[in-house]
Short mmCIF file of C-alpha atoms in Angstrom, two decimals:
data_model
loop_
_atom_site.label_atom_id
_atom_site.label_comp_id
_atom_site.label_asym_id
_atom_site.label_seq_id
_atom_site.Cartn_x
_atom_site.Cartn_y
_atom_site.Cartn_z
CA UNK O 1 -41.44 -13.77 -34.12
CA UNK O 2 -41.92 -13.98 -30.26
CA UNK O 3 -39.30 -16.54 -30.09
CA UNK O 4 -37.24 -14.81 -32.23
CA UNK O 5 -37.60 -11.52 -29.86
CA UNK O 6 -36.59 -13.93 -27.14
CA UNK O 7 -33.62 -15.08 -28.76
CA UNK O 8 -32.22 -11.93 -29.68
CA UNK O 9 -33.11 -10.92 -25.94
CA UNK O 10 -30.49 -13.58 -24.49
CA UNK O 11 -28.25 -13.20 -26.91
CA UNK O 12 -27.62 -9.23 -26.26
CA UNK O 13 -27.78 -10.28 -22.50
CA UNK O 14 -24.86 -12.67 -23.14
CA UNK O 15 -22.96 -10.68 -24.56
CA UNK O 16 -23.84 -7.81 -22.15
CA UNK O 17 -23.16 -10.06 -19.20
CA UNK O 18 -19.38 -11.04 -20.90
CA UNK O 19 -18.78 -8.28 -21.70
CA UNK O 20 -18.65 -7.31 -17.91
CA UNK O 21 -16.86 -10.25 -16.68
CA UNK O 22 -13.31 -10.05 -14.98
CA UNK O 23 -10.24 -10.29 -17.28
CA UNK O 24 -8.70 -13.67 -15.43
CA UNK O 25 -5.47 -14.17 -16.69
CA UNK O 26 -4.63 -17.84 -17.56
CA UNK O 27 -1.68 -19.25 -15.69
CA UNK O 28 -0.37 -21.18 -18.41
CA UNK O 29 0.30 -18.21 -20.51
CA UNK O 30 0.90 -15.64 -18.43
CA UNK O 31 4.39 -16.96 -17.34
CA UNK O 32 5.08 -15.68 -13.38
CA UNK O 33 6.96 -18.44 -12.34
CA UNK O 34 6.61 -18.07 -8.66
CA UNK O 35 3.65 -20.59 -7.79
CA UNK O 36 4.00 -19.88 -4.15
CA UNK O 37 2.37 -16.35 -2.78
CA UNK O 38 4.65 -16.09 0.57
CA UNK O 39 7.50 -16.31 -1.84
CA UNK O 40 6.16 -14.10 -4.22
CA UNK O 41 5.09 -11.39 -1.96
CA UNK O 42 8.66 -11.63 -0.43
CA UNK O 43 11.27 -12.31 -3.68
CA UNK O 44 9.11 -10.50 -6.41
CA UNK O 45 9.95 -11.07 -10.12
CA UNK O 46 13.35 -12.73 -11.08
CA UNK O 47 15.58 -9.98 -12.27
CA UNK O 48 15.05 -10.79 -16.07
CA UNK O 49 11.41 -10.68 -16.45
CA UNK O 50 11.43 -7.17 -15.36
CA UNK O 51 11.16 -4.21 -17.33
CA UNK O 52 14.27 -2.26 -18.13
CA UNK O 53 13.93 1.07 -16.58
CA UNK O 54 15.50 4.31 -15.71
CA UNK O 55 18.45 5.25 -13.46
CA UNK O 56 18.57 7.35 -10.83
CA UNK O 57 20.88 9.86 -12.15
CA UNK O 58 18.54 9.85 -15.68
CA UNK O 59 15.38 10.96 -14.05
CA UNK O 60 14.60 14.77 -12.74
CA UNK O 61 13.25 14.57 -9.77
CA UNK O 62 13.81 16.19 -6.19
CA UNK O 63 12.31 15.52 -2.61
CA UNK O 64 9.91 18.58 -1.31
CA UNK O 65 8.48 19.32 2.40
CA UNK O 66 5.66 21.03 2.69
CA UNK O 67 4.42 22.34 7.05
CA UNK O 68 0.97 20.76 7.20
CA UNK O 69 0.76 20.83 10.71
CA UNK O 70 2.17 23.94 11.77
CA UNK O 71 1.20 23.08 15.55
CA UNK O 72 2.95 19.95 15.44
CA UNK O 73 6.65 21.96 15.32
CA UNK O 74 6.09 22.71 19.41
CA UNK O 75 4.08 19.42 20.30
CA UNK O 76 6.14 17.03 19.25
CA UNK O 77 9.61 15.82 21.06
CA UNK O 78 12.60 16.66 19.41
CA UNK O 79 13.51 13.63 18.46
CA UNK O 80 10.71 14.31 15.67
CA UNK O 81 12.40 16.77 13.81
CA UNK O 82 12.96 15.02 10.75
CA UNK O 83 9.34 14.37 10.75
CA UNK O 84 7.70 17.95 11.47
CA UNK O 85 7.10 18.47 8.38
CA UNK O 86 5.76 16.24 5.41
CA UNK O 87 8.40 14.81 2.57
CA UNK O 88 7.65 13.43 -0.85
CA UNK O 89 9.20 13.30 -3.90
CA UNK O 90 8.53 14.25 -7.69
CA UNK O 91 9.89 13.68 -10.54
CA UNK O 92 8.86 15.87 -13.60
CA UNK O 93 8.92 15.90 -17.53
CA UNK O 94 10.99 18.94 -19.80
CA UNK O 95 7.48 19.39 -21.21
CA UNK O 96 3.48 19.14 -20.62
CA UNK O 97 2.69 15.80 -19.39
CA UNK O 98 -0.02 14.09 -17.34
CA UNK O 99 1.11 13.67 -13.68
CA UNK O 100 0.35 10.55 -11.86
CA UNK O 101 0.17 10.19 -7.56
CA UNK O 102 1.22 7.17 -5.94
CA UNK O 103 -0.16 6.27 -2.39
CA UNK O 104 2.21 3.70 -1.14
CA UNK O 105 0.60 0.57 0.91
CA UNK O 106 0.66 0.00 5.03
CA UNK O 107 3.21 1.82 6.92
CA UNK O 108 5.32 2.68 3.95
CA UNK O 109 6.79 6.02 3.04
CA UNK O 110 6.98 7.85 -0.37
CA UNK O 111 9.89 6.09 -1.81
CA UNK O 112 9.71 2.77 -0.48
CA UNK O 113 10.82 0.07 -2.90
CA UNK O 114 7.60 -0.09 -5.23
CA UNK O 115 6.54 3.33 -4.91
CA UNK O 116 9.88 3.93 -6.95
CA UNK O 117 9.45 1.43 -9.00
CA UNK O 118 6.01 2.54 -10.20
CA UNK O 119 7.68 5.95 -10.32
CA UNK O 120 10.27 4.83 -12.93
CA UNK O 121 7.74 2.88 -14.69
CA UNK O 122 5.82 5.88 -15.15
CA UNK O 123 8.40 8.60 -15.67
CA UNK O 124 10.36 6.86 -18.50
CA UNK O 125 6.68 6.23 -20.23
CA UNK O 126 6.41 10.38 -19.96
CA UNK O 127 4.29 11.17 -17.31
CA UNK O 128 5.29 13.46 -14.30
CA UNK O 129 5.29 11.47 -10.62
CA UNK O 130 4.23 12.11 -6.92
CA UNK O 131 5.28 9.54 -4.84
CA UNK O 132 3.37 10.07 -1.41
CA UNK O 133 3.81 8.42 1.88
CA UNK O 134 1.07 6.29 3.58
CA UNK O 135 -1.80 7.95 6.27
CA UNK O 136 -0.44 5.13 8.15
CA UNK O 137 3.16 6.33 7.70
CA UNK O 138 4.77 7.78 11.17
CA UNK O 139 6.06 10.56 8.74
CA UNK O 140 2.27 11.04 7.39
CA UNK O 141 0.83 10.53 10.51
CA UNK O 142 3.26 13.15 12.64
CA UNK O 143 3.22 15.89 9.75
CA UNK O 144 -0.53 15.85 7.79
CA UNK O 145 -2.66 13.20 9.41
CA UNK O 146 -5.36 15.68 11.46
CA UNK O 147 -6.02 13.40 13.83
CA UNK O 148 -2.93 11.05 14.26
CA UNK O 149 -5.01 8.10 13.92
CA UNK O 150 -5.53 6.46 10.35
CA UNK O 151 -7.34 3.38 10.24
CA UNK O 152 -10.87 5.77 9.02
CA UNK O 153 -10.37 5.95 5.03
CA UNK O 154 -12.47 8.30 4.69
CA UNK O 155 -10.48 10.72 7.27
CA UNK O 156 -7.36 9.34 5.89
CA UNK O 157 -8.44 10.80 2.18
CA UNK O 158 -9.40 14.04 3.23
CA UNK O 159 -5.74 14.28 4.49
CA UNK O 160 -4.26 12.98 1.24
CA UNK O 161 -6.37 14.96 -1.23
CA UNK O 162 -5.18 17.88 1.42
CA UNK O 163 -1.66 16.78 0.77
CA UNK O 164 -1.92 16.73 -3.10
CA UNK O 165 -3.87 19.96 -3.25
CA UNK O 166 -0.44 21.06 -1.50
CA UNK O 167 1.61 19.56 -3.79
CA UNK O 168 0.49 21.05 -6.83
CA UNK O 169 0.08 24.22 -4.87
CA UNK O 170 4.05 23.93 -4.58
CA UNK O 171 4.86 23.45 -7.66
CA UNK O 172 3.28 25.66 -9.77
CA UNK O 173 5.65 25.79 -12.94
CA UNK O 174 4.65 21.91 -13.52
CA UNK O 175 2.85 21.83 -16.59
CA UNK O 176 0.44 19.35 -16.17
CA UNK O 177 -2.33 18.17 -19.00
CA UNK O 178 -4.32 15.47 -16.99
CA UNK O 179 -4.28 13.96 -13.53
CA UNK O 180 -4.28 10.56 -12.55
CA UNK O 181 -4.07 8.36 -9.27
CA UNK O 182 -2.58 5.03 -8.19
CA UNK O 183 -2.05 3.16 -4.85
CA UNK O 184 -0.83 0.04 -4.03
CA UNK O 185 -1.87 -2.43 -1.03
CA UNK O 186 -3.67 -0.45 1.38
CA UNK O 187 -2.35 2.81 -0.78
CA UNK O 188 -5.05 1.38 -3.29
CA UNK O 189 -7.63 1.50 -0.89
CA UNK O 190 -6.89 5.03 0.08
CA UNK O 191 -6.67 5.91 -3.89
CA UNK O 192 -10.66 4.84 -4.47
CA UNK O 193 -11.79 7.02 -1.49
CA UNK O 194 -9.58 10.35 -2.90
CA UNK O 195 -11.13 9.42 -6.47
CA UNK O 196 -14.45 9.42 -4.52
CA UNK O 197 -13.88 12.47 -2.52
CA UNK O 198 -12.86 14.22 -5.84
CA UNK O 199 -16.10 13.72 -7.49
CA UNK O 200 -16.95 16.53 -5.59
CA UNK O 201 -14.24 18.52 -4.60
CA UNK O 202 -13.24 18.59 -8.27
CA UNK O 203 -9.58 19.58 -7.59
CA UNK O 204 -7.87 17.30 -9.83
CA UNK O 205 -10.85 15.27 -12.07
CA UNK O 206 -8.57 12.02 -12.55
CA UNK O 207 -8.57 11.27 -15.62
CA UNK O 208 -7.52 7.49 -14.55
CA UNK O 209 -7.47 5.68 -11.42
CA UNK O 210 -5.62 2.23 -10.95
CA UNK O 211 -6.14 -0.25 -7.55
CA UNK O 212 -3.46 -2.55 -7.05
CA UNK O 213 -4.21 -5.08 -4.59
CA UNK O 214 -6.25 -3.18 -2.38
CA UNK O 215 -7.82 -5.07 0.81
CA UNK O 216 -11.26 -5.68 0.10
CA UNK O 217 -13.02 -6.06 3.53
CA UNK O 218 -9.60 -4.12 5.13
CA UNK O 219 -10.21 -5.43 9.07
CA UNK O 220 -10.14 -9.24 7.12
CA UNK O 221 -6.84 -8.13 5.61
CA UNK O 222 -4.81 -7.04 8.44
CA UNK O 223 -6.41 -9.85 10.48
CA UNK O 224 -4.85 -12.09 7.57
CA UNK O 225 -1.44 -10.63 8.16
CA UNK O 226 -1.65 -10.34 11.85
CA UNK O 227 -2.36 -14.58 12.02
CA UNK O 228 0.79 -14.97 10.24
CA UNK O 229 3.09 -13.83 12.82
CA UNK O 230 1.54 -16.99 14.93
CA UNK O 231 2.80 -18.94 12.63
CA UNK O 232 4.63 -22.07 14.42
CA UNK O 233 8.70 -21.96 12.98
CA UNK O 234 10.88 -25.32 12.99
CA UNK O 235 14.24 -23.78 14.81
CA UNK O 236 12.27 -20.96 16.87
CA UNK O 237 12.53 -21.79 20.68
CA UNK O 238 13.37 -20.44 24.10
CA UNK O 239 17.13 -19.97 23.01
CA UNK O 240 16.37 -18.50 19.04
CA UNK O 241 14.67 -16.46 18.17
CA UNK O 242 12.85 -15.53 14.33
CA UNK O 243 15.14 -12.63 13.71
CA UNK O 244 18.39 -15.22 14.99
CA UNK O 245 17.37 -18.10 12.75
CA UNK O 246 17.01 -15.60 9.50
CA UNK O 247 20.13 -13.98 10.42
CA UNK O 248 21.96 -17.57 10.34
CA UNK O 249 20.69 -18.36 7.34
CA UNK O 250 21.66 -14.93 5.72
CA UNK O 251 25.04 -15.13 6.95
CA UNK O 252 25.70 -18.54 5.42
CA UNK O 253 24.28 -17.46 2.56
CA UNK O 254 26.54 -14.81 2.19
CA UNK O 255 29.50 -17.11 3.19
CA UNK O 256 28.75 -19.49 0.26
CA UNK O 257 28.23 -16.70 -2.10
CA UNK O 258 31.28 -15.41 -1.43
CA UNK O 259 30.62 -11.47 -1.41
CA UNK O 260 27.53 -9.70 -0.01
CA UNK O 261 25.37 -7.94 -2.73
CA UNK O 262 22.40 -5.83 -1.26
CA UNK O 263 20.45 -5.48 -4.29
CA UNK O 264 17.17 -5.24 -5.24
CA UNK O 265 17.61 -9.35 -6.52
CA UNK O 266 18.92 -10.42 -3.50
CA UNK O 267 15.52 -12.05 -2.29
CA UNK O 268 14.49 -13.75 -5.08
CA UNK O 269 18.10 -15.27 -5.45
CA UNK O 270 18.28 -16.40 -1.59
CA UNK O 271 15.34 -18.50 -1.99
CA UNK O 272 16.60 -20.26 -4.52
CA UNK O 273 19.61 -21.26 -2.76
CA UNK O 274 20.23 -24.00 -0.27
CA UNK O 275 19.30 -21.50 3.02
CA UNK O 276 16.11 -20.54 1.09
CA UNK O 277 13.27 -19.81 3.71
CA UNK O 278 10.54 -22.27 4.53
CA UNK O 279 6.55 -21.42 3.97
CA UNK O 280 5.90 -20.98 7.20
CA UNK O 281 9.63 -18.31 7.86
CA UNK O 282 8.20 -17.10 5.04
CA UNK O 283 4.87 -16.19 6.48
CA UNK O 284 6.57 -15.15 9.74
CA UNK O 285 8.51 -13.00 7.88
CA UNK O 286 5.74 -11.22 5.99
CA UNK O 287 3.80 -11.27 9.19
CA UNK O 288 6.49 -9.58 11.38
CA UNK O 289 7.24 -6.66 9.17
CA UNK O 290 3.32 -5.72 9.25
CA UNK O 291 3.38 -6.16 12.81
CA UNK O 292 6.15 -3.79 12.78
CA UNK O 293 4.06 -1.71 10.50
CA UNK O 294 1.21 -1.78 13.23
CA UNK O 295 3.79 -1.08 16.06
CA UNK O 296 4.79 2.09 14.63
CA UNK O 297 1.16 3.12 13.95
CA UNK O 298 0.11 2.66 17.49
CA UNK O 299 3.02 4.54 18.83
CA UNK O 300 3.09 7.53 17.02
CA UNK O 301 -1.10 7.59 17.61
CA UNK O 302 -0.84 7.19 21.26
CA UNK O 303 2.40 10.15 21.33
CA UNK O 304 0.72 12.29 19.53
CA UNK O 305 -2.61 12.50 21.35
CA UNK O 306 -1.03 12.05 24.73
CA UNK O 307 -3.68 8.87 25.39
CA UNK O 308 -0.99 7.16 27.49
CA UNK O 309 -1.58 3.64 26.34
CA UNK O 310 2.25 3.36 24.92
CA UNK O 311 4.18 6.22 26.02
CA UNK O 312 3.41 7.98 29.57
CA UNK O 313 1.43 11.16 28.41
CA UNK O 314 3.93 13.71 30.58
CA UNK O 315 6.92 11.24 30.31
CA UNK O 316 10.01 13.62 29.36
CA UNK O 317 10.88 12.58 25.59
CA UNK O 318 14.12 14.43 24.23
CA UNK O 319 16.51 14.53 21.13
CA UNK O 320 18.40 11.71 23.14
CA UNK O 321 15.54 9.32 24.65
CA UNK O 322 15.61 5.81 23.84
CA UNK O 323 12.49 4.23 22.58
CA UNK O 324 13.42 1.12 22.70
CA UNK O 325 11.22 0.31 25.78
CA UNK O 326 8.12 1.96 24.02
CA UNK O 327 8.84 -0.01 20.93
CA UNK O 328 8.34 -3.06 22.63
CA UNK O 329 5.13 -2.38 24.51
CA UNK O 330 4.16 -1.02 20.86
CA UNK O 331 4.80 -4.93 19.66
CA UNK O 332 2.53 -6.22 22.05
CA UNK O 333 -0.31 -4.33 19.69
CA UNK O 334 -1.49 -5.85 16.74
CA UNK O 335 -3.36 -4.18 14.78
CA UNK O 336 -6.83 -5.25 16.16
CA UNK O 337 -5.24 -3.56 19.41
CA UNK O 338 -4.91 -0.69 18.10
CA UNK O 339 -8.35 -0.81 16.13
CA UNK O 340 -9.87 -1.69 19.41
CA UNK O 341 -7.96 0.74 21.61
CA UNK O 342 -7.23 4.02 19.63
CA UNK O 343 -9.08 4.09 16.49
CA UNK O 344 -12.69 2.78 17.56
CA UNK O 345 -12.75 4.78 20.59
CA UNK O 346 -12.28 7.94 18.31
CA UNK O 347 -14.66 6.82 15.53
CA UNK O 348 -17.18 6.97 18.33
CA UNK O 349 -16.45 10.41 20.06
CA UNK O 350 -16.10 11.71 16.69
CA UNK O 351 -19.00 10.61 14.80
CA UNK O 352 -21.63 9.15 17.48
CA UNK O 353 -20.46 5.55 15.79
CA UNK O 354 -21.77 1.72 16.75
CA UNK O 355 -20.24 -1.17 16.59
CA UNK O 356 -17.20 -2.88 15.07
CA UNK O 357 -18.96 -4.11 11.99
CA UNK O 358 -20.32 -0.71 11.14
CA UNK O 359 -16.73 0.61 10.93
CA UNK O 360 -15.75 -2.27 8.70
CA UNK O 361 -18.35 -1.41 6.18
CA UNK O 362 -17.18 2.30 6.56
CA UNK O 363 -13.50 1.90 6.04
CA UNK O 364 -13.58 -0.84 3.76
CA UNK O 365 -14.67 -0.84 -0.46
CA UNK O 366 -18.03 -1.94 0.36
CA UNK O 367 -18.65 1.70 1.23
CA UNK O 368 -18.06 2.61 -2.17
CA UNK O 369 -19.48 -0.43 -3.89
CA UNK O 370 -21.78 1.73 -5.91
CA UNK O 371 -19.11 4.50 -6.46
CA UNK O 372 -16.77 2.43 -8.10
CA UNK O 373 -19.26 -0.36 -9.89
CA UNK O 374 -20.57 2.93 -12.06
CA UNK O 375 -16.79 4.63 -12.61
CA UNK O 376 -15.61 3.00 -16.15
CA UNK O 377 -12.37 5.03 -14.92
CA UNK O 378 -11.33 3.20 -11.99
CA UNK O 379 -9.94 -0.40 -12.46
CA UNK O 380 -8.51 -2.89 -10.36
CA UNK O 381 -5.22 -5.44 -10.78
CA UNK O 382 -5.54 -8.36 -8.37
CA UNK O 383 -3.84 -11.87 -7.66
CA UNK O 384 -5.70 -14.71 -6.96
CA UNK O 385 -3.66 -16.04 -4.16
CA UNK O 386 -2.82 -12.72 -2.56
CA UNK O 387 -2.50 -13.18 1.31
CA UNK O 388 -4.66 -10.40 2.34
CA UNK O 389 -8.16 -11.70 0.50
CA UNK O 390 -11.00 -13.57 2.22
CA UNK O 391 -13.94 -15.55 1.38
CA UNK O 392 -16.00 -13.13 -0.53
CA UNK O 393 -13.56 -10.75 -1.50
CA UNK O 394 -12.53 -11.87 -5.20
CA UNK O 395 -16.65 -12.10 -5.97
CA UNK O 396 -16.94 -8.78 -4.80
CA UNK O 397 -14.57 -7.72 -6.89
CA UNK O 398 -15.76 -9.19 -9.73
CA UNK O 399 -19.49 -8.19 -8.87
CA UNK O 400 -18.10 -4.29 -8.46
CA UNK O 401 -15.61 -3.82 -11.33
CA UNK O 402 -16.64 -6.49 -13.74
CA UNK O 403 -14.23 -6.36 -16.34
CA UNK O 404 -12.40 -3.22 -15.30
CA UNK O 405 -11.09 -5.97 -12.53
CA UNK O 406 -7.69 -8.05 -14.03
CA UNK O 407 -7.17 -10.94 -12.12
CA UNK O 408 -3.78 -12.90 -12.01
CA UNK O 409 -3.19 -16.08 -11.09
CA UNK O 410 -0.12 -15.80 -9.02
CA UNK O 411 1.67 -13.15 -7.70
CA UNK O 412 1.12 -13.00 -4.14
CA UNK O 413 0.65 -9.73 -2.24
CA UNK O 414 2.06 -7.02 -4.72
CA UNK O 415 4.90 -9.87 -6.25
CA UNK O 416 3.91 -9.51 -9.84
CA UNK O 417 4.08 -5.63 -9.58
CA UNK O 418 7.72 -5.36 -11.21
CA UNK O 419 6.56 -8.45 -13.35
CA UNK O 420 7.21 -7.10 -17.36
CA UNK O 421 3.23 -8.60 -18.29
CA UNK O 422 1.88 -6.57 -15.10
CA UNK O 423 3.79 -3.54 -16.04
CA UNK O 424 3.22 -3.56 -20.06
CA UNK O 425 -0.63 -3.76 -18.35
CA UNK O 426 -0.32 -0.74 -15.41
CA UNK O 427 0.91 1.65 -18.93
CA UNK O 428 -1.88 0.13 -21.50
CA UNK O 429 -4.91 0.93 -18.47
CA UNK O 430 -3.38 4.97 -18.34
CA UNK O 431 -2.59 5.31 -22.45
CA UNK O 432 -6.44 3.30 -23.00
#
C-alpha cells in the first residue's frame, strides 16, 4: 500500500513537473529555413511563408497626438516640433472588439516595421490596435518620458501605462470588450512591468499578455549588441568604411537585378544573391543600427536635462542647427556610456540606489520573477539562438514561465515574427 502511495506520488509529480515544462519547438518540423540568427534577425521570413494580410487602404486606422508634456512645448529647441507632442496610431473594428497595445522594441517608434506587422496580424483577426512608440524612442522620450532618461523599467512603465490611460481617454467611442498587451524586444520587457504595474492600478485588467523576445538580464543584452559593432570586417580599413562596403554591395546588387525594388523582401532576397553579406557584416550591421539606437537615446537624455555631456547645456539650438557634430559625439556612447553616465547617476539621486548590479536586478525580469512565474496570463515566445540571450537566460525562462514559455529553434532576434507558424501561434495564445 505504502509503495503503492509512493508510486502514485511520482507519478502525479511527473506529470505535474511536464506539465510545466517549456513548449520547445522541434527544428525538423517547424520549417524556418534560416539556420543562421544574424541573417534571420536581418532578412526575416522569405516572402511566402508569411501570412497573407491586410492592406493599408483595407484597415481603419488613423495616427493621434496626445500633449503629455505640456512644459516640454517652451523647453525644447524648435527643431523639436514634430516631437512636442506624443504620436501613435490605432486602428479600430466597426463593432465591439478586444483592443490589443503594442510596445515596439529599442529605439523604435509606433509604426516601425513589426509593430505594423503585428498590427495587421491583429486587426484582420478582429481585434482593435495601439501601436505605441518605445520609452527609449526620441519621440517617447521628448513628449511622455518624465524624466528623459529610460533605461529604469519600472519608470519607463509608469510612463507607458500613463500613455495608454491617455489613449483610451482619447478615444472614447471605441468599444472595447477586453484589453490585452504585447511588446516585442525590449517592448516585451516594458509589456511585463505595465502588466505588473496594472495589478494594481487596475486600469485596463489584461486579459492577455504576450513577451516576444524580451532581454532577460537587459544590461547582458545590450552588452550583446554593443560587442557586435567590434566586430572585425574583411574590406573595412583606413580608406572604407562599413557603411561604403554595404553601399557597394547594394549598388551592384541593384545593377544585376536590373531595377531597384524597396520592399519589405528586399533583405531576405539580397542575401541570397551573389553580394549577400558575410556573418560578421552581418553582425556589424545589426550592431550599428543599435548603436544608432543608443546614440539617439543619449542625445535626446543629455538635451533634455541640460547635463552637458553631448550638447553644450546653453549652446543656441534653432529650427536650422545642424546636429551633425552632436550626433557624432553621441556615437562615441554605447550604451554602457550612457548607463554609466546618465541613467545610473539618476537612479542614485532619485532613489538613494547602490551599485551597478542592483540596477540590473531592478530593470531586468528577475525583478518580476515571482510576478510572472504565478500569472497563467502572461506567456513568452523565444528563439533559441536569439543574439541578445546569455548564459542563464533560456533556464530562467524556463524556470519562470514553464510551459507558458514557447521556445523556437531558429529565428534569431525577432526573425520568425512574420514567420506563418509564429503568427498562427501569437492569434491561438489571445483566442486560448
Amino acid at each position: 500500500m505504502l509503495r503503492s502511495l509512493r508510486f502514485a506520488a511520482l507519478f502525479g509529480g511527473l506529470i505535474l513537473s511536464a506539465s510545466a515544462m517549456a513548449v520547445d519547438i522541434d527544428a525538423a518540423s517547424y520549417g524556418y529555413p534560416l539556420t543562421n540568427p544574424f541573417e534571420a534577425t536581418i532578412a526575416t521570413t522569405p516572402p511566402d511563408l508569411r501570412p497573407e494580410l491586410p492592406l493599408d487602404d483595407d484597415i481603419h486606422q488613423s495616427d493621434r497626438s496626445m500633449t503629455l508634456r505640456p512644459e516640454r512645448a517652451f523647453s525644447l529647441p524648435d527643431n523639436f516640433w514634430a516631437v512636442k507632442k506624443l504620436t501613435y496610431r490605432i486602428a479600430t473594428q466597426d463593432k465591439a472588439a478586444p483592443l490589443i497595445f503594442l510596445i515596439a522594441g529599442t529605439g523604435a517608434r509606433y509604426d516601425s516595421s513589426i509593430n505594423e506587422y503585428l498590427k495587421k496580424l491583429y486587426y484582420k483577426a478582429g481585434y482593435h490596435v495601439v501601436q505605441l512608440s518605445s520609452p527609449t524612442s526620441f519621440d517617447f522620450i521628448s513628449a511622455a518620458s518624465r524624466f528623459a532618461t529610460p533605461g529604469i523599467t519600472k519608470e519607463d512603465a509608469e510612463d507607458m501605462y500613463r500613455v495608454m490611460q491617455a489613449v483610451r481617454a482619447q478615444n472614447p467611442g471605441v468599444p472595447v470588450t477586453d484589453y490585452y498587451l504585447s511588446g516585442y524586444s525590449l517592448g516585451a520587457l516594458d509589456a511585463a512591468f505595465v502588466a505588473h504595474l496594472d495589478e494594481t492600478r487596475r486600469s485596463f485588467n489584461f486579459k492577455k499578455v504576450l513577451l516576444l523576445n524580451p532581454p532577460v538580464n537587459l544590461y547582458t543584452s545590450i552588452t550583446n549588441l554593443d560587442k557586435l559593432v567590434q566586430t572585425e570586417v574583411k574590406g573595412i580599413n583606413n580608406t572604407t568604411t562599413f557603411y561604403e562596403l554595404v553601399l557597394n554591395k547594394l549598388t551592384r546588387y541593384f545593377q544585376q537585378k536590373g531595377y531597384i525594388d524597396l520592399n519589405d523582401a528586399l533583405l531576405y532576397d539580397f542575401q541570397q544573391s551573389k553580394q549577400h553579406l558575410s556573418n560578421e557584416q552581418m553582425a556589424m550591421l545589426i550592431g550599428t543600427t543599435f548603436r544608432f539606437s543608443a546614440a539617439d537615446i543619449a542625445f535626446t537624455s543629455d538635451l533634455i536635462n541640460r547635463r552637458g555631456l553631448i550638447t553644450p547645456p546653453k549652446y543656441p539650438i534653432t529650427e536650422g542647427t545642424s546636429l551633425t557634430p552632436f550626433l557624432k559625439r553621441a556615437l562615441q556612447c554605447d550604451f554602457d556610456c550612457y548607463i554609466t553616465e546618465q541613467v545610473i547617476p539618476m537612479w542614485r539621486a532619485r532613489t538613494d540606489g547602490g551599485s551597478l548590479l542592483q540596477l540590473i536586478d531592478q530593470v531586468s525580469l528577475y525583478a518580476l520573477k515571482d510576478y510572472l512565474h504565478d500569472s497563467p496570463k502572461i506567456a513568452v515566445m523565444h528563439n533559441a539562438d536569439d543574439v541578445i540571450l546569455g548564459p542563464g537566460d533560456l533556464g530562467f525562462l524556463r524556470k519562470t514561465f514553464g510551459d507558458r514559455l514557447t521556445l523556437y529553434p531558429l529565428g534569431g532576434h525577432c526573425g520568425n515574427l512574420n514567420y506563418r507558424v509564429n503568427s498562427d501561434a501569437m492569434l491561438e495564445f489571445f483566442r486560448g
